Amino acid sequence: MTAKQIVLQELPSDLDKSRLPEHVAVIMDGNGRWAKQRGLPRIMGHQRGVDALKDLLRCCRDWGIPALTAYAFSTENWGRPLEEVEFLMTLFERVLRRELREMMEENVKIRFIGDLSALPSSLREEIERSQQETAKNTGIQFTVATNYGGRQEILQACRAIARHVQEGTVSPEAIDESLFEQHLYTEGIPHPDLLIRTSGELRISNFLLWQMAYAEIYVTRTLWPDFDRVQFHQALKEYQDRDRRFGKV
Ligand code: FPP
């Protein structure tokens, strides 16, 4: 930790505790570029990205933000070189195995969202174990989007509801936002108030399409492995300076 980060162990005094986001979502972009800039293989960027994510999770806990969601692997990421995909799958598994005890100690509740059926079975087992063991934890809700796509999530919800209609347990008139949300992977988790994307790209890339309807978007040019508490503080300051109207005046 840098000296500046140590100072930031508590909520900075220029932030209003009563107006913090309840849920922060992050698109962790720029790992590959971070590595390239240093003449390292891309996978080193992902490796360092894990450290940045760990510290952000701790920071949310330290500063009183109850939910964090990270986009770890999109449905489109399968198109990357095979070695990189394999490295990422192994990395997820290794990190989960390594961090489970600490997550228990820190009262973290983890949930994976996405089509998990396509993941390697050893990773699926680790996911299942971490979700089960942390299920009763009452601290920060940590959601990891893996083989996740927002359109795919919406379609699977539509299919599930269509089945209920076909079986006669739901009438088409009863389909409202609340019923729809019960069929999303994020059921029970509040919508993100703030989306942070690193590396300067101005896109949401199929992430939480339904849930992001009123999220404030903050984009920084910082590459993900360099995203730290100083940057997060900056994002929260800008968030608190915004006027959230939710479509009203
Ligand atoms: C995007 O950067 C990053 C990813 C696709 C992977 C992110 C995953 C982690 C940081 C690991 C998280 C681990 C757990 C267990 C949740 P990029 O490769 O697209 O970077 P580039 O745009 O510079 O090429």
mmCIF file of C-alpha atoms and ligand atoms in Angstrom:
data_model
loop_
_atom_site.group_PDB
_atom_site.id
_atom_site.type_symbol
_atom_site.label_atom_id
_atom_site.label_comp_id
_atom_site.label_asym_id
_atom_site.label_seq_id
_atom_site.Cartn_x
_atom_site.Cartn_y
_atom_site.Cartn_z
ATOM 1 C CA MET A 1 0.000 0.000 0.000
ATOM 2 C CA THR A 2 1.261 3.506 -0.776
ATOM 3 C CA ALA A 3 1.334 6.189 1.944
ATOM 4 C CA LYS A 4 -1.642 7.878 0.254
ATOM 5 C CA GLN A 5 -3.628 4.631 0.356
ATOM 6 C CA ILE A 6 -2.879 4.099 4.051
ATOM 7 C CA VAL A 7 -4.249 7.584 4.742
ATOM 8 C CA LEU A 8 -7.347 6.521 2.847
ATOM 9 C CA GLN A 9 -8.112 3.594 5.117
ATOM 10 C CA GLU A 10 -11.100 5.530 6.483
ATOM 11 C CA LEU A 11 -13.749 7.361 4.486
ATOM 12 C CA PRO A 12 -12.193 10.640 3.296
ATOM 13 C CA SER A 13 -13.709 13.608 5.147
ATOM 14 C CA ASP A 14 -14.789 15.351 1.933
ATOM 15 C CA LEU A 15 -17.239 12.507 1.169
ATOM 16 C CA ASP A 16 -20.764 12.524 2.603
ATOM 17 C CA LYS A 17 -21.369 9.184 4.345
ATOM 18 C CA SER A 18 -25.122 9.487 3.876
ATOM 19 C CA ARG A 19 -24.846 9.859 0.074
ATOM 20 C CA LEU A 20 -22.502 7.012 -0.801
ATOM 21 C CA PRO A 21 -23.603 4.633 -3.551
ATOM 22 C CA GLU A 22 -25.216 1.463 -2.225
ATOM 23 C CA HIS A 23 -23.807 -0.529 -5.071
ATOM 24 C CA VAL A 24 -20.733 0.087 -7.223
ATOM 25 C CA ALA A 25 -20.146 -1.873 -10.436
ATOM 26 C CA VAL A 26 -16.765 -1.985 -12.184
ATOM 27 C CA ILE A 27 -15.614 -2.807 -15.695
ATOM 28 C CA MET A 28 -11.997 -3.683 -15.048
ATOM 29 C CA ASP A 29 -10.493 -2.713 -18.389
ATOM 30 C CA GLY A 30 -6.883 -2.183 -19.439
ATOM 31 C CA ASN A 31 -5.065 -5.156 -17.921
ATOM 32 C CA GLY A 32 -3.527 -6.110 -21.264
ATOM 33 C CA ARG A 33 -2.365 -2.554 -22.010
ATOM 34 C CA TRP A 34 -0.937 -2.203 -18.521
ATOM 35 C CA ALA A 35 1.184 -5.305 -19.115
ATOM 36 C CA LYS A 36 2.182 -4.260 -22.643
ATOM 37 C CA GLN A 37 3.381 -0.869 -21.414
ATOM 38 C CA ARG A 38 5.789 -2.754 -19.139
ATOM 39 C CA GLY A 39 6.901 -5.291 -21.744
ATOM 40 C CA LEU A 40 5.118 -8.069 -19.812
ATOM 41 C CA PRO A 41 2.754 -10.782 -21.082
ATOM 42 C CA ARG A 42 -0.948 -9.807 -20.936
ATOM 43 C CA ILE A 43 -1.629 -12.357 -18.230
ATOM 44 C CA MET A 44 0.547 -10.373 -15.821
ATOM 45 C CA GLY A 45 -1.958 -7.550 -16.182
ATOM 46 C CA HIS A 46 -4.777 -9.875 -15.097
ATOM 47 C CA GLN A 47 -2.684 -11.080 -12.198
ATOM 48 C CA ARG A 48 -2.165 -7.495 -10.998
ATOM 49 C CA GLY A 49 -5.828 -6.815 -11.696
ATOM 50 C CA VAL A 50 -6.754 -9.260 -8.952
ATOM 51 C CA ASP A 51 -4.801 -7.181 -6.409
ATOM 52 C CA ALA A 52 -6.621 -4.027 -7.524
ATOM 53 C CA LEU A 53 -9.974 -5.788 -7.162
ATOM 54 C CA LYS A 54 -9.096 -7.116 -3.714
ATOM 55 C CA ASP A 55 -8.220 -3.668 -2.496
ATOM 56 C CA LEU A 56 -11.379 -2.152 -3.967
ATOM 57 C CA LEU A 57 -13.465 -4.778 -2.163
ATOM 58 C CA ARG A 58 -11.712 -3.935 1.122
ATOM 59 C CA CYS A 59 -12.101 -0.254 0.456
ATOM 60 C CA CYS A 60 -15.873 -0.616 -0.080
ATOM 61 C CA ARG A 61 -16.045 -2.418 3.238
ATOM 62 C CA ASP A 62 -13.858 0.178 5.013
ATOM 63 C CA TRP A 63 -15.859 3.095 3.624
ATOM 64 C CA GLY A 64 -19.318 1.593 4.129
ATOM 65 C CA ILE A 65 -20.413 0.689 0.578
ATOM 66 C CA PRO A 66 -22.523 -2.484 0.884
ATOM 67 C CA ALA A 67 -22.312 -3.973 -2.640
ATOM 68 C CA LEU A 68 -19.637 -4.338 -5.329
ATOM 69 C CA THR A 69 -19.997 -6.092 -8.681
ATOM 70 C CA ALA A 70 -17.023 -6.796 -10.959
ATOM 71 C CA TYR A 71 -17.131 -7.783 -14.644
ATOM 72 C CA ALA A 72 -14.538 -10.575 -14.723
ATOM 73 C CA PHE A 73 -15.367 -12.365 -17.996
ATOM 74 C CA SER A 74 -17.935 -11.520 -20.639
ATOM 75 C CA THR A 75 -19.709 -13.897 -23.018
ATOM 76 C CA GLU A 76 -17.559 -12.285 -25.740
ATOM 77 C CA ASN A 77 -14.247 -12.938 -23.943
ATOM 78 C CA TRP A 78 -14.208 -16.561 -25.196
ATOM 79 C CA GLY A 79 -12.954 -15.054 -28.468
ATOM 80 C CA ARG A 80 -9.562 -14.256 -26.882
ATOM 81 C CA PRO A 81 -6.493 -16.458 -27.517
ATOM 82 C CA LEU A 82 -6.975 -19.881 -25.914
ATOM 83 C CA GLU A 83 -3.964 -19.477 -23.573
ATOM 84 C CA GLU A 84 -5.413 -16.253 -22.177
ATOM 85 C CA VAL A 85 -8.871 -17.784 -21.642
ATOM 86 C CA GLU A 86 -7.298 -20.797 -19.935
ATOM 87 C CA PHE A 87 -5.142 -18.556 -17.794
ATOM 88 C CA LEU A 88 -8.173 -16.533 -16.684
ATOM 89 C CA MET A 89 -10.206 -19.639 -15.782
ATOM 90 C CA THR A 90 -7.301 -21.008 -13.742
ATOM 91 C CA LEU A 91 -6.761 -17.599 -12.152
ATOM 92 C CA PHE A 92 -10.408 -17.343 -11.043
ATOM 93 C CA GLU A 93 -10.221 -20.816 -9.542
ATOM 94 C CA ARG A 94 -6.914 -20.185 -7.781
ATOM 95 C CA VAL A 95 -8.034 -16.840 -6.375
ATOM 96 C CA LEU A 96 -11.291 -18.298 -5.081
ATOM 97 C CA ARG A 97 -9.527 -21.172 -3.365
ATOM 98 C CA ARG A 98 -6.902 -18.846 -1.892
ATOM 99 C CA GLU A 99 -9.265 -16.107 -0.724
ATOM 100 C CA LEU A 100 -12.165 -18.094 0.722
ATOM 101 C CA ARG A 101 -10.854 -18.069 4.290
ATOM 102 C CA GLU A 102 -10.260 -14.329 4.166
ATOM 103 C CA MET A 103 -13.722 -13.728 2.704
ATOM 104 C CA MET A 104 -15.184 -15.642 5.638
ATOM 105 C CA GLU A 105 -13.120 -13.614 8.123
ATOM 106 C CA GLU A 106 -14.193 -10.398 6.431
ATOM 107 C CA ASN A 107 -17.875 -11.452 6.286
ATOM 108 C CA VAL A 108 -18.029 -11.165 2.465
ATOM 109 C CA LYS A 109 -20.983 -12.748 0.684
ATOM 110 C CA ILE A 110 -20.013 -13.803 -2.840
ATOM 111 C CA ARG A 111 -22.301 -14.524 -5.783
ATOM 112 C CA PHE A 112 -21.378 -15.390 -9.364
ATOM 113 C CA ILE A 113 -23.655 -14.242 -12.153
ATOM 114 C CA GLY A 114 -23.641 -15.374 -15.780
ATOM 115 C CA ASP A 115 -24.004 -18.666 -17.611
ATOM 116 C CA LEU A 116 -21.832 -20.734 -15.299
ATOM 117 C CA SER A 117 -22.661 -23.999 -17.111
ATOM 118 C CA ALA A 118 -19.999 -23.258 -19.755
ATOM 119 C CA LEU A 119 -17.167 -22.879 -17.229
ATOM 120 C CA PRO A 120 -14.654 -25.676 -16.483
ATOM 121 C CA SER A 121 -16.114 -28.081 -13.913
ATOM 122 C CA SER A 122 -13.288 -27.521 -11.384
ATOM 123 C CA LEU A 123 -14.019 -23.785 -11.446
ATOM 124 C CA ARG A 124 -17.759 -24.427 -11.100
ATOM 125 C CA GLU A 125 -17.070 -26.520 -7.998
ATOM 126 C CA GLU A 126 -14.977 -23.744 -6.453
ATOM 127 C CA ILE A 127 -17.718 -21.218 -7.266
ATOM 128 C CA GLU A 128 -20.354 -23.447 -5.692
ATOM 129 C CA ARG A 129 -18.227 -23.927 -2.571
ATOM 130 C CA SER A 130 -17.505 -20.212 -2.116
ATOM 131 C CA GLN A 131 -21.167 -19.279 -2.647
ATOM 132 C CA GLN A 132 -22.389 -21.905 -0.207
ATOM 133 C CA GLU A 133 -19.842 -21.134 2.490
ATOM 134 C CA THR A 134 -20.381 -17.377 2.356
ATOM 135 C CA ALA A 135 -24.173 -17.556 1.908
ATOM 136 C CA LYS A 136 -24.945 -16.576 5.487
ATOM 137 C CA ASN A 137 -22.372 -13.789 5.698
ATOM 138 C CA THR A 138 -23.912 -10.393 6.327
ATOM 139 C CA GLY A 139 -21.129 -8.032 5.224
ATOM 140 C CA ILE A 140 -20.431 -6.714 1.738
ATOM 141 C CA GLN A 141 -22.242 -8.339 -1.195
ATOM 142 C CA PHE A 142 -19.556 -9.151 -3.763
ATOM 143 C CA THR A 143 -20.855 -10.193 -7.169
ATOM 144 C CA VAL A 144 -18.608 -11.508 -9.915
ATOM 145 C CA ALA A 145 -19.924 -11.528 -13.475
ATOM 146 C CA THR A 146 -18.349 -14.502 -15.253
ATOM 147 C CA ASN A 147 -19.426 -15.665 -18.712
ATOM 148 C CA TYR A 148 -21.913 -12.865 -18.279
ATOM 149 C CA GLY A 149 -23.787 -10.920 -20.950
ATOM 150 C CA GLY A 150 -26.599 -8.485 -20.224
ATOM 151 C CA ARG A 151 -28.627 -9.527 -23.278
ATOM 152 C CA GLN A 152 -28.180 -13.191 -22.403
ATOM 153 C CA GLU A 153 -29.359 -12.476 -18.832
ATOM 154 C CA ILE A 154 -32.494 -10.721 -20.112
ATOM 155 C CA LEU A 155 -33.224 -13.543 -22.580
ATOM 156 C CA GLN A 156 -32.917 -16.255 -19.940
ATOM 157 C CA ALA A 157 -35.338 -14.286 -17.736
ATOM 158 C CA CYS A 158 -37.791 -14.025 -20.660
ATOM 159 C CA ARG A 159 -37.563 -17.778 -21.264
ATOM 160 C CA ALA A 160 -38.199 -18.579 -17.605
ATOM 161 C CA ILE A 161 -41.230 -16.265 -17.472
ATOM 162 C CA ALA A 162 -42.546 -17.648 -20.781
ATOM 163 C CA ARG A 163 -42.408 -21.135 -19.255
ATOM 164 C CA HIS A 164 -44.457 -19.948 -16.255
ATOM 165 C CA VAL A 165 -47.019 -18.426 -18.626
ATOM 166 C CA GLN A 166 -47.155 -21.651 -20.621
ATOM 167 C CA GLU A 167 -47.690 -23.645 -17.431
ATOM 168 C CA GLY A 168 -50.430 -21.222 -16.437
ATOM 169 C CA THR A 169 -48.748 -20.082 -13.182
ATOM 170 C CA VAL A 170 -48.248 -16.489 -14.387
ATOM 171 C CA SER A 171 -50.624 -14.416 -16.475
ATOM 172 C CA PRO A 172 -49.109 -12.036 -19.095
ATOM 173 C CA GLU A 173 -50.722 -9.081 -17.258
ATOM 174 C CA ALA A 174 -48.812 -9.987 -14.097
ATOM 175 C CA ILE A 175 -45.437 -9.430 -15.809
ATOM 176 C CA ASP A 176 -44.109 -6.204 -14.332
ATOM 177 C CA GLU A 177 -40.648 -4.895 -13.428
ATOM 178 C CA SER A 178 -40.705 -6.562 -10.048
ATOM 179 C CA LEU A 179 -41.578 -10.002 -11.452
ATOM 180 C CA PHE A 180 -39.013 -9.585 -14.225
ATOM 181 C CA GLU A 181 -36.258 -8.741 -11.742
ATOM 182 C CA GLN A 182 -37.006 -11.899 -9.785
ATOM 183 C CA HIS A 183 -35.746 -13.811 -12.828
ATOM 184 C CA LEU A 184 -32.490 -11.900 -13.253
ATOM 185 C CA TYR A 185 -29.210 -13.263 -11.872
ATOM 186 C CA THR A 186 -29.019 -10.206 -9.600
ATOM 187 C CA GLU A 187 -32.299 -10.917 -7.819
ATOM 188 C CA GLY A 188 -32.216 -9.352 -4.355
ATOM 189 C CA ILE A 189 -29.207 -7.125 -5.066
ATOM 190 C CA PRO A 190 -29.912 -3.382 -5.448
ATOM 191 C CA HIS A 191 -29.252 -1.785 -8.846
ATOM 192 C CA PRO A 192 -25.814 -0.212 -9.242
ATOM 193 C CA ASP A 193 -25.760 3.518 -8.456
ATOM 194 C CA LEU A 194 -22.303 3.994 -9.899
ATOM 195 C CA LEU A 195 -20.538 2.254 -12.786
ATOM 196 C CA ILE A 196 -16.787 2.737 -12.987
ATOM 197 C CA ARG A 197 -14.953 1.853 -16.176
ATOM 198 C CA THR A 198 -11.205 2.057 -16.388
ATOM 199 C CA SER A 199 -8.931 2.614 -19.414
ATOM 200 C CA GLY A 200 -10.990 5.382 -20.969
ATOM 201 C CA GLU A 201 -13.457 3.397 -23.119
ATOM 202 C CA LEU A 202 -16.922 4.989 -23.278
ATOM 203 C CA ARG A 203 -19.037 1.834 -23.464
ATOM 204 C CA ILE A 204 -21.028 -0.400 -21.128
ATOM 205 C CA SER A 205 -20.148 -3.531 -23.118
ATOM 206 C CA ASN A 206 -23.257 -5.636 -22.425
ATOM 207 C CA PHE A 207 -22.852 -5.273 -18.640
ATOM 208 C CA LEU A 208 -25.951 -5.243 -16.386
ATOM 209 C CA LEU A 209 -28.074 -3.694 -19.139
ATOM 210 C CA TRP A 210 -31.357 -3.802 -17.218
ATOM 211 C CA GLN A 211 -29.880 -2.904 -13.825
ATOM 212 C CA MET A 212 -27.829 0.040 -15.123
ATOM 213 C CA ALA A 213 -30.860 2.117 -16.193
ATOM 214 C CA TYR A 214 -30.111 4.985 -13.784
ATOM 215 C CA ALA A 215 -26.498 4.317 -12.841
ATOM 216 C CA GLU A 216 -24.077 7.214 -12.915
ATOM 217 C CA ILE A 217 -21.187 6.386 -15.237
ATOM 218 C CA TYR A 218 -17.633 7.334 -14.332
ATOM 219 C CA VAL A 219 -14.843 6.656 -16.809
ATOM 220 C CA THR A 220 -11.183 7.090 -15.951
ATOM 221 C CA ARG A 221 -8.184 6.713 -18.259
ATOM 222 C CA THR A 222 -6.345 4.843 -15.496
ATOM 223 C CA LEU A 223 -5.704 1.213 -16.450
ATOM 224 C CA TRP A 224 -7.345 -1.314 -14.108
ATOM 225 C CA PRO A 225 -4.187 -2.594 -12.300
ATOM 226 C CA ASP A 226 -3.430 1.038 -11.335
ATOM 227 C CA PHE A 227 -6.935 1.733 -10.003
ATOM 228 C CA ASP A 228 -6.520 2.345 -6.266
ATOM 229 C CA ARG A 229 -8.203 4.130 -3.354
ATOM 230 C CA VAL A 230 -7.021 7.504 -4.593
ATOM 231 C CA GLN A 231 -8.827 6.890 -7.893
ATOM 232 C CA PHE A 232 -11.882 5.476 -6.132
ATOM 233 C CA HIS A 233 -12.051 8.552 -3.925
ATOM 234 C CA GLN A 234 -12.029 10.676 -7.095
ATOM 235 C CA ALA A 235 -14.883 8.603 -8.593
ATOM 236 C CA LEU A 236 -16.982 8.940 -5.427
ATOM 237 C CA LYS A 237 -16.356 12.687 -5.260
ATOM 238 C CA GLU A 238 -17.605 13.098 -8.795
ATOM 239 C CA TYR A 239 -20.579 10.828 -8.039
ATOM 240 C CA GLN A 240 -21.553 12.990 -5.065
ATOM 241 C CA ASP A 241 -21.253 16.152 -7.173
ATOM 242 C CA ARG A 242 -23.808 14.815 -9.664
ATOM 243 C CA ASP A 243 -27.497 15.608 -9.502
ATOM 244 C CA ARG A 244 -29.383 12.292 -9.722
ATOM 245 C CA ARG A 245 -32.885 12.995 -10.948
ATOM 246 C CA PHE A 246 -34.075 9.540 -12.099
ATOM 247 C CA GLY A 247 -35.918 11.119 -15.026
ATOM 248 C CA LYS A 248 -37.621 13.754 -12.876
ATOM 249 C CA VAL A 249 -36.880 17.494 -12.762
HETATM 250 C C1 FPP B 1 -10.070 -6.599 -19.161
HETATM 251 O O1 FPP B 1 -8.789 -6.105 -19.506
HETATM 252 C C2 FPP B 1 -9.967 -7.583 -18.071
HETATM 253 C C3 FPP B 1 -10.443 -8.859 -18.095
HETATM 254 C C4 FPP B 1 -11.155 -9.437 -19.250
HETATM 255 C C5 FPP B 1 -10.256 -9.784 -16.957
HETATM 256 C C6 FPP B 1 -10.496 -9.174 -15.606
HETATM 257 C C7 FPP B 1 -10.267 -10.180 -14.559
HETATM 258 C C8 FPP B 1 -9.601 -9.969 -13.402
HETATM 259 C C9 FPP B 1 -8.987 -8.670 -13.021
HETATM 260 C C10 FPP B 1 -9.485 -11.091 -12.437
HETATM 261 C C11 FPP B 1 -10.615 -11.055 -11.428
HETATM 262 C C12 FPP B 1 -10.559 -12.257 -10.549
HETATM 263 C C13 FPP B 1 -11.598 -12.748 -9.814
HETATM 264 C C14 FPP B 1 -11.448 -13.995 -9.049
HETATM 265 C C15 FPP B 1 -12.903 -12.100 -9.771
HETATM 266 P P1 FPP B 1 -8.248 -6.373 -20.995
HETATM 267 O O2 FPP B 1 -7.547 -7.660 -21.007
HETATM 268 O O3 FPP B 1 -9.391 -6.252 -21.954
HETATM 269 O O4 FPP B 1 -7.233 -5.186 -21.192
HETATM 270 P P2 FPP B 1 -6.900 -4.471 -22.596
HETATM 271 O O5 FPP B 1 -8.160 -3.794 -23.040
HETATM 272 O O6 FPP B 1 -5.827 -3.499 -22.207
HETATM 273 O O7 FPP B 1 -6.434 -5.526 -23.539
#
